[in-house]
Amino acid sequence: MIRRNRQFHSLFRSIPNEEQLIKTYHCAIQKDILIQGHIYISEHHICFKSNIFGWTTTIVLPFTDISSIKKRKTVKMIPNAIEIYQKSNQKQHFLTSFMSRDRTYQLMTDLWWKHHQNKSIQSIPEQQQQISDTNQQNKTEFYTNTDVDDITGITIVDNNESQLMGIQRQPDIQTPQDKKKQYQQSWNQDYQWVMATLSIILLLSGISIAYRINIICHQLMQW
């Protein structure tokens, strides 16, 4: 771990030396083409690094500059992608090819909430305008029903404003049983994705072999 932490700081020199690397994952980022690389998750940053034949791609995202993190699917089928929205430049970073998307997402969101623990969830402006300022109970129900699992469609407001709205996110408390169940669900999803990918590869391989056999039989018949 010490060696990986040194490598992390050598790749991202803008990160303070006292900041510790937590986890590294292989993934790819969608640009004009799909760029293979690694994502580095530290105490205060999400970083991406790729070096393909000297062509380097480097991205450093402080958790404080991230407005949302969403689960996504590659080609709308394979659940192996995460999309990160950056506040400062309004960019969307689409990361894909995760072997364990849900565990990566869980780590990201846990750290994200730690950096926003004194803030609360506010809906998008169009939804907020539909809530009457005089009906505090309806406001509380609306924000309670907001989908916080994917951290999607939300912005951050100051704690003073959230107290006036009557909303506040409670800290997550997980028992060992909950963590075990969550791990099992994540493993099952990863297993299903791997099996689906292998099935597709086997199907394509079978089609390719059948096509080659057909060509050989056709050539033998001509002889």
PDB file of C-alpha atoms in Angstrom:
ATOM      1  CA  MET A   1       0.000   0.000   0.000  1.00  0.00           C
ATOM      2  CA  ILE A   2       2.896   2.360   0.736  1.00  0.00           C
ATOM      3  CA  ARG A   3       4.312   1.718  -2.734  1.00  0.00           C
ATOM      4  CA  ARG A   4       0.942   2.394  -4.358  1.00  0.00           C
ATOM      5  CA  ASN A   5       0.555   5.588  -2.350  1.00  0.00           C
ATOM      6  CA  ARG A   6       3.963   6.791  -3.577  1.00  0.00           C
ATOM      7  CA  GLN A   7       3.020   5.928  -7.135  1.00  0.00           C
ATOM      8  CA  PHE A   8      -0.255   7.809  -6.707  1.00  0.00           C
ATOM      9  CA  HIS A   9       1.539  10.993  -5.624  1.00  0.00           C
ATOM     10  CA  SER A  10       4.086  10.659  -8.417  1.00  0.00           C
ATOM     11  CA  LEU A  11       1.235  10.540 -10.960  1.00  0.00           C
ATOM     12  CA  PHE A  12      -0.786  13.380  -9.418  1.00  0.00           C
ATOM     13  CA  ARG A  13       1.665  15.927  -8.047  1.00  0.00           C
ATOM     14  CA  SER A  14      -1.081  18.446  -7.246  1.00  0.00           C
ATOM     15  CA  ILE A  15      -2.427  16.154  -4.519  1.00  0.00           C
ATOM     16  CA  PRO A  16      -1.025  16.981  -1.029  1.00  0.00           C
ATOM     17  CA  ASN A  17       1.552  14.469   0.179  1.00  0.00           C
ATOM     18  CA  GLU A  18      -0.351  13.750   3.393  1.00  0.00           C
ATOM     19  CA  GLU A  19      -3.437  12.581   1.489  1.00  0.00           C
ATOM     20  CA  GLN A  20      -3.757   8.808   1.453  1.00  0.00           C
ATOM     21  CA  LEU A  21      -4.773   6.625  -1.491  1.00  0.00           C
ATOM     22  CA  ILE A  22      -7.745   4.386  -0.643  1.00  0.00           C
ATOM     23  CA  LYS A  23      -8.402   2.248  -3.716  1.00  0.00           C
ATOM     24  CA  THR A  24      -7.372   1.810  -7.346  1.00  0.00           C
ATOM     25  CA  TYR A  25      -9.594   0.364 -10.080  1.00  0.00           C
ATOM     26  CA  HIS A  26      -9.053  -0.444 -13.739  1.00  0.00           C
ATOM     27  CA  CYS A  27     -11.598   1.321 -15.948  1.00  0.00           C
ATOM     28  CA  ALA A  28     -11.955   3.430 -19.077  1.00  0.00           C
ATOM     29  CA  ILE A  29     -13.174   6.969 -19.718  1.00  0.00           C
ATOM     30  CA  GLN A  30     -15.312   7.946 -22.680  1.00  0.00           C
ATOM     31  CA  LYS A  31     -13.837  10.766 -24.730  1.00  0.00           C
ATOM     32  CA  ASP A  32     -13.755  10.883 -28.533  1.00  0.00           C
ATOM     33  CA  ILE A  33     -12.682   7.266 -28.120  1.00  0.00           C
ATOM     34  CA  LEU A  34     -12.710   4.900 -25.152  1.00  0.00           C
ATOM     35  CA  ILE A  35      -9.489   5.480 -23.185  1.00  0.00           C
ATOM     36  CA  GLN A  36      -8.306   2.648 -20.943  1.00  0.00           C
ATOM     37  CA  GLY A  37      -6.637   3.566 -17.673  1.00  0.00           C
ATOM     38  CA  HIS A  38      -6.986   3.493 -13.900  1.00  0.00           C
ATOM     39  CA  ILE A  39      -9.072   5.436 -11.418  1.00  0.00           C
ATOM     40  CA  TYR A  40      -7.500   6.387  -8.089  1.00  0.00           C
ATOM     41  CA  ILE A  41      -9.798   7.156  -5.149  1.00  0.00           C
ATOM     42  CA  SER A  42      -8.156   9.006  -2.278  1.00  0.00           C
ATOM     43  CA  GLU A  43      -9.457  10.729   0.828  1.00  0.00           C
ATOM     44  CA  HIS A  44     -10.442  13.921  -0.998  1.00  0.00           C
ATOM     45  CA  HIS A  45     -10.138  13.221  -4.734  1.00  0.00           C
ATOM     46  CA  ILE A  46     -11.181  10.983  -7.594  1.00  0.00           C
ATOM     47  CA  CYS A  47      -8.370  10.835 -10.170  1.00  0.00           C
ATOM     48  CA  PHE A  48      -8.008   9.166 -13.555  1.00  0.00           C
ATOM     49  CA  LYS A  49      -4.751   8.401 -15.354  1.00  0.00           C
ATOM     50  CA  SER A  50      -4.057   6.849 -18.740  1.00  0.00           C
ATOM     51  CA  ASN A  51      -0.832   6.572 -20.693  1.00  0.00           C
ATOM     52  CA  ILE A  52      -1.178   4.886 -24.088  1.00  0.00           C
ATOM     53  CA  PHE A  53       2.012   5.044 -26.186  1.00  0.00           C
ATOM     54  CA  GLY A  54       2.911   8.391 -24.617  1.00  0.00           C
ATOM     55  CA  TRP A  55      -0.572   9.857 -25.040  1.00  0.00           C
ATOM     56  CA  THR A  56      -1.451  10.869 -21.467  1.00  0.00           C
ATOM     57  CA  THR A  57      -4.886  11.631 -20.033  1.00  0.00           C
ATOM     58  CA  THR A  58      -5.042  13.027 -16.495  1.00  0.00           C
ATOM     59  CA  ILE A  59      -8.166  14.051 -14.562  1.00  0.00           C
ATOM     60  CA  VAL A  60      -8.294  15.237 -10.939  1.00  0.00           C
ATOM     61  CA  LEU A  61     -11.727  15.722  -9.338  1.00  0.00           C
ATOM     62  CA  PRO A  62     -11.989  17.000  -5.749  1.00  0.00           C
ATOM     63  CA  PHE A  63     -15.047  15.607  -3.967  1.00  0.00           C
ATOM     64  CA  THR A  64     -16.006  19.182  -3.131  1.00  0.00           C
ATOM     65  CA  ASP A  65     -16.237  19.920  -6.873  1.00  0.00           C
ATOM     66  CA  ILE A  66     -18.532  16.976  -7.625  1.00  0.00           C
ATOM     67  CA  SER A  67     -22.241  17.738  -7.775  1.00  0.00           C
ATOM     68  CA  SER A  68     -23.525  14.215  -8.441  1.00  0.00           C
ATOM     69  CA  ILE A  69     -22.524  10.612  -9.024  1.00  0.00           C
ATOM     70  CA  LYS A  70     -24.779   8.319 -11.050  1.00  0.00           C
ATOM     71  CA  LYS A  71     -24.853   4.662 -12.002  1.00  0.00           C
ATOM     72  CA  ARG A  72     -24.956   4.176 -15.769  1.00  0.00           C
ATOM     73  CA  LYS A  73     -25.060   1.343 -18.315  1.00  0.00           C
ATOM     74  CA  THR A  74     -22.762   0.928 -21.297  1.00  0.00           C
ATOM     75  CA  VAL A  75     -24.777   0.817 -24.551  1.00  0.00           C
ATOM     76  CA  LYS A  76     -27.867   0.857 -22.271  1.00  0.00           C
ATOM     77  CA  MET A  77     -27.307  -2.826 -21.447  1.00  0.00           C
ATOM     78  CA  ILE A  78     -24.196  -3.536 -19.380  1.00  0.00           C
ATOM     79  CA  PRO A  79     -24.269  -2.136 -15.794  1.00  0.00           C
ATOM     80  CA  ASN A  80     -20.583  -1.290 -15.582  1.00  0.00           C
ATOM     81  CA  ALA A  81     -20.431   2.515 -15.798  1.00  0.00           C
ATOM     82  CA  ILE A  82     -20.457   5.550 -13.493  1.00  0.00           C
ATOM     83  CA  GLU A  83     -21.073   9.161 -14.513  1.00  0.00           C
ATOM     84  CA  ILE A  84     -19.595  12.011 -12.456  1.00  0.00           C
ATOM     85  CA  TYR A  85     -20.788  15.611 -12.769  1.00  0.00           C
ATOM     86  CA  GLN A  86     -18.232  18.331 -12.092  1.00  0.00           C
ATOM     87  CA  LYS A  87     -19.528  21.657 -10.752  1.00  0.00           C
ATOM     88  CA  SER A  88     -16.728  24.068 -11.693  1.00  0.00           C
ATOM     89  CA  ASN A  89     -16.796  23.482 -15.465  1.00  0.00           C
ATOM     90  CA  GLN A  90     -20.159  21.694 -15.839  1.00  0.00           C
ATOM     91  CA  LYS A  91     -18.468  18.603 -17.306  1.00  0.00           C
ATOM     92  CA  GLN A  92     -19.738  15.040 -17.273  1.00  0.00           C
ATOM     93  CA  HIS A  93     -17.133  12.305 -16.893  1.00  0.00           C
ATOM     94  CA  PHE A  94     -18.356   8.902 -18.105  1.00  0.00           C
ATOM     95  CA  LEU A  95     -16.311   6.067 -16.594  1.00  0.00           C
ATOM     96  CA  THR A  96     -16.947   2.523 -17.793  1.00  0.00           C
ATOM     97  CA  SER A  97     -15.522  -1.028 -17.940  1.00  0.00           C
ATOM     98  CA  PHE A  98     -15.667  -1.504 -14.159  1.00  0.00           C
ATOM     99  CA  MET A  99     -15.468  -5.144 -13.078  1.00  0.00           C
ATOM    100  CA  SER A 100     -17.161  -4.156  -9.802  1.00  0.00           C
ATOM    101  CA  ARG A 101     -19.237  -1.072 -10.569  1.00  0.00           C
ATOM    102  CA  ASP A 102     -21.454  -1.172  -7.465  1.00  0.00           C
ATOM    103  CA  ARG A 103     -18.597  -1.464  -4.968  1.00  0.00           C
ATOM    104  CA  THR A 104     -16.752   1.385  -6.696  1.00  0.00           C
ATOM    105  CA  TYR A 105     -19.923   3.480  -6.652  1.00  0.00           C
ATOM    106  CA  GLN A 106     -20.479   2.737  -2.956  1.00  0.00           C
ATOM    107  CA  LEU A 107     -16.960   3.889  -2.059  1.00  0.00           C
ATOM    108  CA  MET A 108     -17.313   7.055  -4.134  1.00  0.00           C
ATOM    109  CA  THR A 109     -20.662   8.029  -2.634  1.00  0.00           C
ATOM    110  CA  ASP A 110     -19.565   7.279   0.932  1.00  0.00           C
ATOM    111  CA  LEU A 111     -16.617   9.648   0.542  1.00  0.00           C
ATOM    112  CA  TRP A 112     -18.779  12.183  -1.300  1.00  0.00           C
ATOM    113  CA  TRP A 113     -21.242  12.359   1.594  1.00  0.00           C
ATOM    114  CA  LYS A 114     -18.407  12.825   4.096  1.00  0.00           C
ATOM    115  CA  HIS A 115     -17.413  15.984   2.238  1.00  0.00           C
ATOM    116  CA  HIS A 116     -21.004  17.247   2.278  1.00  0.00           C
ATOM    117  CA  GLN A 117     -22.104  16.059   5.727  1.00  0.00           C
ATOM    118  CA  ASN A 118     -23.025  19.597   6.780  1.00  0.00           C
ATOM    119  CA  LYS A 119     -25.177  20.129   3.727  1.00  0.00           C
ATOM    120  CA  SER A 120     -28.555  18.863   2.621  1.00  0.00           C
ATOM    121  CA  ILE A 121     -30.366  17.815  -0.515  1.00  0.00           C
ATOM    122  CA  GLN A 122     -32.306  20.290  -2.622  1.00  0.00           C
ATOM    123  CA  SER A 123     -34.283  19.355  -5.706  1.00  0.00           C
ATOM    124  CA  ILE A 124     -33.805  20.849  -9.144  1.00  0.00           C
ATOM    125  CA  PRO A 125     -35.322  24.354  -9.597  1.00  0.00           C
ATOM    126  CA  GLU A 126     -38.315  23.187 -11.644  1.00  0.00           C
ATOM    127  CA  GLN A 127     -39.416  20.864  -8.858  1.00  0.00           C
ATOM    128  CA  GLN A 128     -38.641  23.381  -6.151  1.00  0.00           C
ATOM    129  CA  GLN A 129     -40.963  25.974  -7.699  1.00  0.00           C
ATOM    130  CA  GLN A 130     -43.866  23.556  -7.424  1.00  0.00           C
ATOM    131  CA  ILE A 131     -43.587  23.463  -3.633  1.00  0.00           C
ATOM    132  CA  SER A 132     -45.507  26.115  -1.735  1.00  0.00           C
ATOM    133  CA  ASP A 133     -43.404  28.173   0.643  1.00  0.00           C
ATOM    134  CA  THR A 134     -46.235  28.072   3.157  1.00  0.00           C
ATOM    135  CA  ASN A 135     -46.603  24.288   3.221  1.00  0.00           C
ATOM    136  CA  GLN A 136     -43.613  23.057   5.213  1.00  0.00           C
ATOM    137  CA  GLN A 137     -44.961  19.524   5.614  1.00  0.00           C
ATOM    138  CA  ASN A 138     -45.217  18.971   1.871  1.00  0.00           C
ATOM    139  CA  LYS A 139     -41.643  20.174   1.488  1.00  0.00           C
ATOM    140  CA  THR A 140     -40.382  17.674   4.020  1.00  0.00           C
ATOM    141  CA  GLU A 141     -42.242  14.800   2.350  1.00  0.00           C
ATOM    142  CA  PHE A 142     -40.937  15.799  -1.089  1.00  0.00           C
ATOM    143  CA  TYR A 143     -37.308  15.881  -0.013  1.00  0.00           C
ATOM    144  CA  THR A 144     -37.651  12.706   2.038  1.00  0.00           C
ATOM    145  CA  ASN A 145     -38.827  10.867  -1.075  1.00  0.00           C
ATOM    146  CA  THR A 146     -35.934  12.164  -3.163  1.00  0.00           C
ATOM    147  CA  ASP A 147     -33.831   9.314  -4.558  1.00  0.00           C
ATOM    148  CA  VAL A 148     -30.500   9.734  -2.725  1.00  0.00           C
ATOM    149  CA  ASP A 149     -29.111   6.319  -3.610  1.00  0.00           C
ATOM    150  CA  ASP A 150     -27.894   7.406  -7.044  1.00  0.00           C
ATOM    151  CA  ILE A 151     -27.267  11.005  -5.907  1.00  0.00           C
ATOM    152  CA  THR A 152     -29.068  12.045  -9.057  1.00  0.00           C
ATOM    153  CA  GLY A 153     -30.796  15.303  -9.929  1.00  0.00           C
ATOM    154  CA  ILE A 154     -29.643  17.119  -6.789  1.00  0.00           C
ATOM    155  CA  THR A 155     -27.666  20.171  -5.773  1.00  0.00           C
ATOM    156  CA  ILE A 156     -26.232  21.222  -2.456  1.00  0.00           C
ATOM    157  CA  VAL A 157     -27.546  24.005  -0.234  1.00  0.00           C
ATOM    158  CA  ASP A 158     -26.108  25.517   2.928  1.00  0.00           C
ATOM    159  CA  ASN A 159     -27.064  24.074   6.304  1.00  0.00           C
ATOM    160  CA  ASN A 160     -28.846  27.266   7.409  1.00  0.00           C
ATOM    161  CA  GLU A 161     -31.101  27.193   4.355  1.00  0.00           C
ATOM    162  CA  SER A 162     -31.808  23.495   4.799  1.00  0.00           C
ATOM    163  CA  GLN A 163     -32.924  24.093   8.392  1.00  0.00           C
ATOM    164  CA  LEU A 164     -35.468  26.622   7.149  1.00  0.00           C
ATOM    165  CA  MET A 165     -36.726  24.022   4.690  1.00  0.00           C
ATOM    166  CA  GLY A 166     -36.992  21.438   7.429  1.00  0.00           C
ATOM    167  CA  ILE A 167     -34.740  18.884   5.754  1.00  0.00           C
ATOM    168  CA  GLN A 168     -31.550  17.280   6.907  1.00  0.00           C
ATOM    169  CA  ARG A 169     -29.817  14.103   5.841  1.00  0.00           C
ATOM    170  CA  GLN A 170     -29.164  11.722   8.708  1.00  0.00           C
ATOM    171  CA  PRO A 171     -25.810   9.914   8.821  1.00  0.00           C
ATOM    172  CA  ASP A 172     -25.845   6.393   7.450  1.00  0.00           C
ATOM    173  CA  ILE A 173     -25.572   3.636  10.068  1.00  0.00           C
ATOM    174  CA  GLN A 174     -24.848   0.161   8.777  1.00  0.00           C
ATOM    175  CA  THR A 175     -24.713  -2.998  10.829  1.00  0.00           C
ATOM    176  CA  PRO A 176     -22.320  -5.853   9.896  1.00  0.00           C
ATOM    177  CA  GLN A 177     -25.344  -7.783   8.617  1.00  0.00           C
ATOM    178  CA  ASP A 178     -26.301  -4.875   6.340  1.00  0.00           C
ATOM    179  CA  LYS A 179     -22.762  -4.666   4.980  1.00  0.00           C
ATOM    180  CA  LYS A 180     -22.670  -8.421   4.396  1.00  0.00           C
ATOM    181  CA  LYS A 181     -25.998  -8.303   2.571  1.00  0.00           C
ATOM    182  CA  GLN A 182     -24.854  -5.332   0.503  1.00  0.00           C
ATOM    183  CA  TYR A 183     -21.627  -7.123  -0.411  1.00  0.00           C
ATOM    184  CA  GLN A 184     -23.553 -10.246  -1.450  1.00  0.00           C
ATOM    185  CA  GLN A 185     -25.900  -8.209  -3.634  1.00  0.00           C
ATOM    186  CA  SER A 186     -22.945  -6.434  -5.241  1.00  0.00           C
ATOM    187  CA  TRP A 187     -21.161  -9.758  -5.847  1.00  0.00           C
ATOM    188  CA  ASN A 188     -24.314 -11.259  -7.394  1.00  0.00           C
ATOM    189  CA  GLN A 189     -24.663  -8.322  -9.778  1.00  0.00           C
ATOM    190  CA  ASP A 190     -20.997  -8.534 -10.751  1.00  0.00           C
ATOM    191  CA  TYR A 191     -21.330 -12.297 -11.285  1.00  0.00           C
ATOM    192  CA  GLN A 192     -24.410 -11.854 -13.487  1.00  0.00           C
ATOM    193  CA  TRP A 193     -22.619  -9.216 -15.565  1.00  0.00           C
ATOM    194  CA  VAL A 194     -19.536 -11.437 -16.034  1.00  0.00           C
ATOM    195  CA  MET A 195     -21.683 -14.429 -16.994  1.00  0.00           C
ATOM    196  CA  ALA A 196     -23.680 -12.330 -19.479  1.00  0.00           C
ATOM    197  CA  THR A 197     -20.442 -11.070 -21.045  1.00  0.00           C
ATOM    198  CA  LEU A 198     -19.025 -14.599 -21.286  1.00  0.00           C
ATOM    199  CA  SER A 199     -22.278 -15.834 -22.852  1.00  0.00           C
ATOM    200  CA  ILE A 200     -22.084 -13.152 -25.529  1.00  0.00           C
ATOM    201  CA  ILE A 201     -18.418 -13.997 -26.226  1.00  0.00           C
ATOM    202  CA  LEU A 202     -19.224 -17.731 -26.493  1.00  0.00           C
ATOM    203  CA  LEU A 203     -22.167 -17.014 -28.787  1.00  0.00           C
ATOM    204  CA  LEU A 204     -20.041 -14.867 -31.097  1.00  0.00           C
ATOM    205  CA  SER A 205     -17.271 -17.475 -31.065  1.00  0.00           C
ATOM    206  CA  GLY A 206     -19.778 -20.199 -31.967  1.00  0.00           C
ATOM    207  CA  ILE A 207     -21.117 -18.156 -34.850  1.00  0.00           C
ATOM    208  CA  SER A 208     -17.580 -17.512 -36.113  1.00  0.00           C
ATOM    209  CA  ILE A 209     -16.648 -21.223 -35.931  1.00  0.00           C
ATOM    210  CA  ALA A 210     -19.864 -22.265 -37.676  1.00  0.00           C
ATOM    211  CA  TYR A 211     -19.185 -19.736 -40.438  1.00  0.00           C
ATOM    212  CA  ARG A 212     -15.649 -21.064 -40.979  1.00  0.00           C
ATOM    213  CA  ILE A 213     -16.853 -24.682 -41.040  1.00  0.00           C
ATOM    214  CA  ASN A 214     -19.466 -23.739 -43.616  1.00  0.00           C
ATOM    215  CA  ILE A 215     -16.793 -22.168 -45.832  1.00  0.00           C
ATOM    216  CA  ILE A 216     -14.560 -25.261 -45.553  1.00  0.00           C
ATOM    217  CA  CYS A 217     -17.459 -27.597 -46.426  1.00  0.00           C
ATOM    218  CA  HIS A 218     -18.348 -25.459 -49.405  1.00  0.00           C
ATOM    219  CA  GLN A 219     -14.742 -25.586 -50.676  1.00  0.00           C
ATOM    220  CA  LEU A 220     -14.628 -29.391 -50.226  1.00  0.00           C
ATOM    221  CA  MET A 221     -17.845 -29.808 -52.200  1.00  0.00           C
ATOM    222  CA  GLN A 222     -16.349 -27.791 -55.071  1.00  0.00           C
ATOM    223  CA  TRP A 223     -13.387 -30.187 -55.243  1.00  0.00           C
TER     224      TRP A 223
END
